[in-house]
Amino acid sequence: MDLANTIAAWGSCAAAIVAVIVALYVSYKAELPEVVAYLKYDRDHVYMYLVVKNCGNGVARNVKLSGFDYDMADAKMAKLLRKSFVERGIPVLIPGAERSSTIQAGNSMCEHKDDSCVVTVSYDDEKSFLRRSKTVSEAFTLD
């Protein structure tokens, strides 16, 4: 009987430790930034925007886009895009914040209706699980 009680005590102790670790990890994941890139169409003004948004709860730093195809944008807009966050990046993106830039406008949108590209968004996450910052990257299809 003592052996069964000892095994049960050790088992419940191990289960409690695992539960604490899982709770800490879930809390950590809830505080992370989550940066996404997508295209947004404004029907009222007939504009197409490239949007980068932090949907998470943490601050994203050094947000960079790579792989954007400037052929998706109007010729006039491409010149402006090369001076925007698309090329230079975003130093800080707080939770819920977004940056957008116009890539198409008006009738020229018909010329680009079949265009698509894959962009990679990378950013630094200062709040890592073991106190080291890490760079997170994710690819998004813009269509």
PDB file of C-alpha atoms in Angstrom:
ATOM      1  CA  MET A   1       0.000   0.000   0.000  1.00  0.00           C
ATOM      2  CA  ASP A   2       2.873   2.404   0.752  1.00  0.00           C
ATOM      3  CA  LEU A   3       4.335   1.817  -2.706  1.00  0.00           C
ATOM      4  CA  ALA A   4       1.010   2.666  -4.375  1.00  0.00           C
ATOM      5  CA  ASN A   5       0.687   5.869  -2.315  1.00  0.00           C
ATOM      6  CA  THR A   6       4.256   6.880  -3.158  1.00  0.00           C
ATOM      7  CA  ILE A   7       3.713   6.289  -6.869  1.00  0.00           C
ATOM      8  CA  ALA A   8       0.444   8.251  -6.768  1.00  0.00           C
ATOM      9  CA  ALA A   9       2.135  11.141  -4.933  1.00  0.00           C
ATOM     10  CA  TRP A  10       4.997  11.290  -7.443  1.00  0.00           C
ATOM     11  CA  GLY A  11       2.535  11.086 -10.339  1.00  0.00           C
ATOM     12  CA  SER A  12       0.420  13.964  -9.034  1.00  0.00           C
ATOM     13  CA  CYS A  13       3.573  16.015  -8.368  1.00  0.00           C
ATOM     14  CA  ALA A  14       4.764  15.452 -11.945  1.00  0.00           C
ATOM     15  CA  ALA A  15       1.304  16.359 -13.305  1.00  0.00           C
ATOM     16  CA  ALA A  16       1.315  19.613 -11.303  1.00  0.00           C
ATOM     17  CA  ILE A  17       4.757  20.555 -12.647  1.00  0.00           C
ATOM     18  CA  VAL A  18       3.660  19.847 -16.229  1.00  0.00           C
ATOM     19  CA  ALA A  19       0.501  21.931 -15.692  1.00  0.00           C
ATOM     20  CA  VAL A  20       2.590  24.894 -14.458  1.00  0.00           C
ATOM     21  CA  ILE A  21       4.931  24.628 -17.478  1.00  0.00           C
ATOM     22  CA  VAL A  22       1.983  24.497 -19.895  1.00  0.00           C
ATOM     23  CA  ALA A  23       0.356  27.504 -18.193  1.00  0.00           C
ATOM     24  CA  LEU A  24       3.597  29.512 -18.453  1.00  0.00           C
ATOM     25  CA  TYR A  25       3.980  28.610 -22.123  1.00  0.00           C
ATOM     26  CA  VAL A  26       0.374  29.554 -22.962  1.00  0.00           C
ATOM     27  CA  SER A  27       0.834  32.876 -21.159  1.00  0.00           C
ATOM     28  CA  TYR A  28       4.057  33.480 -23.086  1.00  0.00           C
ATOM     29  CA  LYS A  29       2.401  32.717 -26.454  1.00  0.00           C
ATOM     30  CA  ALA A  30      -0.482  35.098 -25.673  1.00  0.00           C
ATOM     31  CA  GLU A  31       1.947  38.028 -25.358  1.00  0.00           C
ATOM     32  CA  LEU A  32       3.683  37.556 -28.731  1.00  0.00           C
ATOM     33  CA  PRO A  33       3.333  39.812 -31.762  1.00  0.00           C
ATOM     34  CA  GLU A  34       1.818  38.330 -34.920  1.00  0.00           C
ATOM     35  CA  VAL A  35       2.570  40.362 -38.018  1.00  0.00           C
ATOM     36  CA  VAL A  36       0.656  39.659 -41.244  1.00  0.00           C
ATOM     37  CA  ALA A  37       0.711  41.120 -44.757  1.00  0.00           C
ATOM     38  CA  TYR A  38      -2.309  41.276 -47.058  1.00  0.00           C
ATOM     39  CA  LEU A  39      -3.959  43.278 -49.829  1.00  0.00           C
ATOM     40  CA  LYS A  40      -6.988  45.421 -49.041  1.00  0.00           C
ATOM     41  CA  TYR A  41      -9.403  46.709 -51.664  1.00  0.00           C
ATOM     42  CA  ASP A  42     -11.222  50.000 -51.073  1.00  0.00           C
ATOM     43  CA  ARG A  43     -14.344  49.930 -53.282  1.00  0.00           C
ATOM     44  CA  ASP A  44     -15.381  53.498 -52.497  1.00  0.00           C
ATOM     45  CA  HIS A  45     -12.156  55.049 -53.738  1.00  0.00           C
ATOM     46  CA  VAL A  46     -11.049  52.221 -56.093  1.00  0.00           C
ATOM     47  CA  TYR A  47      -7.673  51.705 -54.405  1.00  0.00           C
ATOM     48  CA  MET A  48      -5.666  48.598 -53.581  1.00  0.00           C
ATOM     49  CA  TYR A  49      -3.482  48.793 -50.485  1.00  0.00           C
ATOM     50  CA  LEU A  50      -0.635  46.645 -49.256  1.00  0.00           C
ATOM     51  CA  VAL A  51      -1.190  46.321 -45.505  1.00  0.00           C
ATOM     52  CA  VAL A  52       1.178  45.100 -42.794  1.00  0.00           C
ATOM     53  CA  LYS A  53      -0.578  44.639 -39.452  1.00  0.00           C
ATOM     54  CA  ASN A  54       0.344  43.399 -35.982  1.00  0.00           C
ATOM     55  CA  CYS A  55      -2.562  41.172 -34.938  1.00  0.00           C
ATOM     56  CA  GLY A  56      -0.805  39.897 -31.811  1.00  0.00           C
ATOM     57  CA  ASN A  57      -0.409  41.274 -28.297  1.00  0.00           C
ATOM     58  CA  GLY A  58       3.322  42.000 -28.310  1.00  0.00           C
ATOM     59  CA  VAL A  59       5.493  44.681 -29.879  1.00  0.00           C
ATOM     60  CA  ALA A  60       7.164  43.725 -33.170  1.00  0.00           C
ATOM     61  CA  ARG A  61      10.488  45.401 -33.934  1.00  0.00           C
ATOM     62  CA  ASN A  62      12.508  45.644 -37.153  1.00  0.00           C
ATOM     63  CA  VAL A  63       9.623  44.514 -39.375  1.00  0.00           C
ATOM     64  CA  LYS A  64      10.909  43.838 -42.895  1.00  0.00           C
ATOM     65  CA  LEU A  65       9.241  42.729 -46.116  1.00  0.00           C
ATOM     66  CA  SER A  66      11.058  40.805 -48.788  1.00  0.00           C
ATOM     67  CA  GLY A  67       9.952  39.381 -52.093  1.00  0.00           C
ATOM     68  CA  PHE A  68       7.407  42.046 -53.020  1.00  0.00           C
ATOM     69  CA  ASP A  69       6.978  42.146 -56.807  1.00  0.00           C
ATOM     70  CA  TYR A  70       6.862  45.799 -57.875  1.00  0.00           C
ATOM     71  CA  ASP A  71       5.226  44.716 -61.149  1.00  0.00           C
ATOM     72  CA  MET A  72       2.030  44.235 -59.091  1.00  0.00           C
ATOM     73  CA  ALA A  73       1.911  47.985 -58.537  1.00  0.00           C
ATOM     74  CA  ASP A  74       1.102  50.770 -60.968  1.00  0.00           C
ATOM     75  CA  ALA A  75       4.187  52.394 -62.452  1.00  0.00           C
ATOM     76  CA  LYS A  76       3.491  55.640 -60.571  1.00  0.00           C
ATOM     77  CA  MET A  77       2.893  53.801 -57.305  1.00  0.00           C
ATOM     78  CA  ALA A  78       5.992  51.610 -57.657  1.00  0.00           C
ATOM     79  CA  LYS A  79       8.206  54.686 -57.506  1.00  0.00           C
ATOM     80  CA  LEU A  80       6.574  55.735 -54.223  1.00  0.00           C
ATOM     81  CA  LEU A  81       6.659  52.184 -52.843  1.00  0.00           C
ATOM     82  CA  ARG A  82      10.433  52.095 -53.214  1.00  0.00           C
ATOM     83  CA  LYS A  83      10.596  54.973 -50.712  1.00  0.00           C
ATOM     84  CA  SER A  84       8.064  53.491 -48.284  1.00  0.00           C
ATOM     85  CA  PHE A  85       8.114  50.846 -45.547  1.00  0.00           C
ATOM     86  CA  VAL A  86       8.097  48.163 -48.253  1.00  0.00           C
ATOM     87  CA  GLU A  87      11.766  48.927 -48.909  1.00  0.00           C
ATOM     88  CA  ARG A  88      12.874  50.519 -45.623  1.00  0.00           C
ATOM     89  CA  GLY A  89      10.947  48.389 -43.130  1.00  0.00           C
ATOM     90  CA  ILE A  90       9.050  49.383 -40.013  1.00  0.00           C
ATOM     91  CA  PRO A  91      11.075  50.068 -36.834  1.00  0.00           C
ATOM     92  CA  VAL A  92       8.243  49.342 -34.355  1.00  0.00           C
ATOM     93  CA  LEU A  93       4.731  47.975 -34.807  1.00  0.00           C
ATOM     94  CA  ILE A  94       2.647  47.971 -31.624  1.00  0.00           C
ATOM     95  CA  PRO A  95      -0.295  45.600 -31.043  1.00  0.00           C
ATOM     96  CA  GLY A  96      -3.223  46.408 -33.342  1.00  0.00           C
ATOM     97  CA  ALA A  97      -1.216  48.890 -35.435  1.00  0.00           C
ATOM     98  CA  GLU A  98      -0.924  48.680 -39.191  1.00  0.00           C
ATOM     99  CA  ARG A  99       0.942  50.381 -42.014  1.00  0.00           C
ATOM    100  CA  SER A 100      -0.467  50.569 -45.511  1.00  0.00           C
ATOM    101  CA  SER A 101       0.624  51.852 -48.874  1.00  0.00           C
ATOM    102  CA  THR A 102      -1.341  52.255 -52.089  1.00  0.00           C
ATOM    103  CA  ILE A 103      -0.183  49.902 -54.831  1.00  0.00           C
ATOM    104  CA  GLN A 104      -2.960  50.338 -57.421  1.00  0.00           C
ATOM    105  CA  ALA A 105      -5.648  52.892 -58.191  1.00  0.00           C
ATOM    106  CA  GLY A 106      -8.414  53.431 -60.703  1.00  0.00           C
ATOM    107  CA  ASN A 107      -8.805  51.716 -64.043  1.00  0.00           C
ATOM    108  CA  SER A 108      -5.262  50.355 -64.094  1.00  0.00           C
ATOM    109  CA  MET A 109      -6.348  47.744 -61.546  1.00  0.00           C
ATOM    110  CA  CYS A 110      -7.825  45.703 -64.409  1.00  0.00           C
ATOM    111  CA  GLU A 111      -4.325  45.209 -65.817  1.00  0.00           C
ATOM    112  CA  HIS A 112      -3.190  43.614 -62.555  1.00  0.00           C
ATOM    113  CA  LYS A 113      -6.155  41.384 -61.718  1.00  0.00           C
ATOM    114  CA  ASP A 114      -4.186  38.133 -62.211  1.00  0.00           C
ATOM    115  CA  ASP A 115      -1.010  39.294 -60.445  1.00  0.00           C
ATOM    116  CA  SER A 116       0.217  37.597 -57.307  1.00  0.00           C
ATOM    117  CA  CYS A 117       3.433  37.282 -55.335  1.00  0.00           C
ATOM    118  CA  VAL A 118       4.719  35.807 -52.111  1.00  0.00           C
ATOM    119  CA  VAL A 119       6.171  38.206 -49.548  1.00  0.00           C
ATOM    120  CA  THR A 120       8.077  37.216 -46.463  1.00  0.00           C
ATOM    121  CA  VAL A 121       7.516  39.253 -43.322  1.00  0.00           C
ATOM    122  CA  SER A 122      10.237  39.037 -40.695  1.00  0.00           C
ATOM    123  CA  TYR A 123      10.400  40.771 -37.340  1.00  0.00           C
ATOM    124  CA  ASP A 124      12.219  40.610 -34.024  1.00  0.00           C
ATOM    125  CA  ASP A 125      10.384  39.242 -31.019  1.00  0.00           C
ATOM    126  CA  GLU A 126      11.980  40.588 -27.839  1.00  0.00           C
ATOM    127  CA  LYS A 127       9.822  38.522 -25.517  1.00  0.00           C
ATOM    128  CA  SER A 128      11.158  35.058 -26.068  1.00  0.00           C
ATOM    129  CA  PHE A 129      10.541  32.093 -23.809  1.00  0.00           C
ATOM    130  CA  LEU A 130      14.136  31.877 -22.596  1.00  0.00           C
ATOM    131  CA  ARG A 131      14.804  35.661 -22.567  1.00  0.00           C
ATOM    132  CA  ARG A 132      16.611  35.781 -25.921  1.00  0.00           C
ATOM    133  CA  SER A 133      15.169  37.776 -28.771  1.00  0.00           C
ATOM    134  CA  LYS A 134      14.574  35.885 -31.972  1.00  0.00           C
ATOM    135  CA  THR A 135      13.627  36.713 -35.527  1.00  0.00           C
ATOM    136  CA  VAL A 136      10.305  35.343 -36.733  1.00  0.00           C
ATOM    137  CA  SER A 137       9.555  34.962 -40.475  1.00  0.00           C
ATOM    138  CA  GLU A 138       6.386  33.997 -42.271  1.00  0.00           C
ATOM    139  CA  ALA A 139       5.418  33.977 -45.952  1.00  0.00           C
ATOM    140  CA  PHE A 140       2.139  35.424 -47.266  1.00  0.00           C
ATOM    141  CA  THR A 141       0.642  35.161 -50.733  1.00  0.00           C
ATOM    142  CA  LEU A 142      -0.634  38.480 -52.062  1.00  0.00           C
ATOM    143  CA  ASP A 143      -3.306  37.785 -54.633  1.00  0.00           C
TER     144      ASP A 143
END
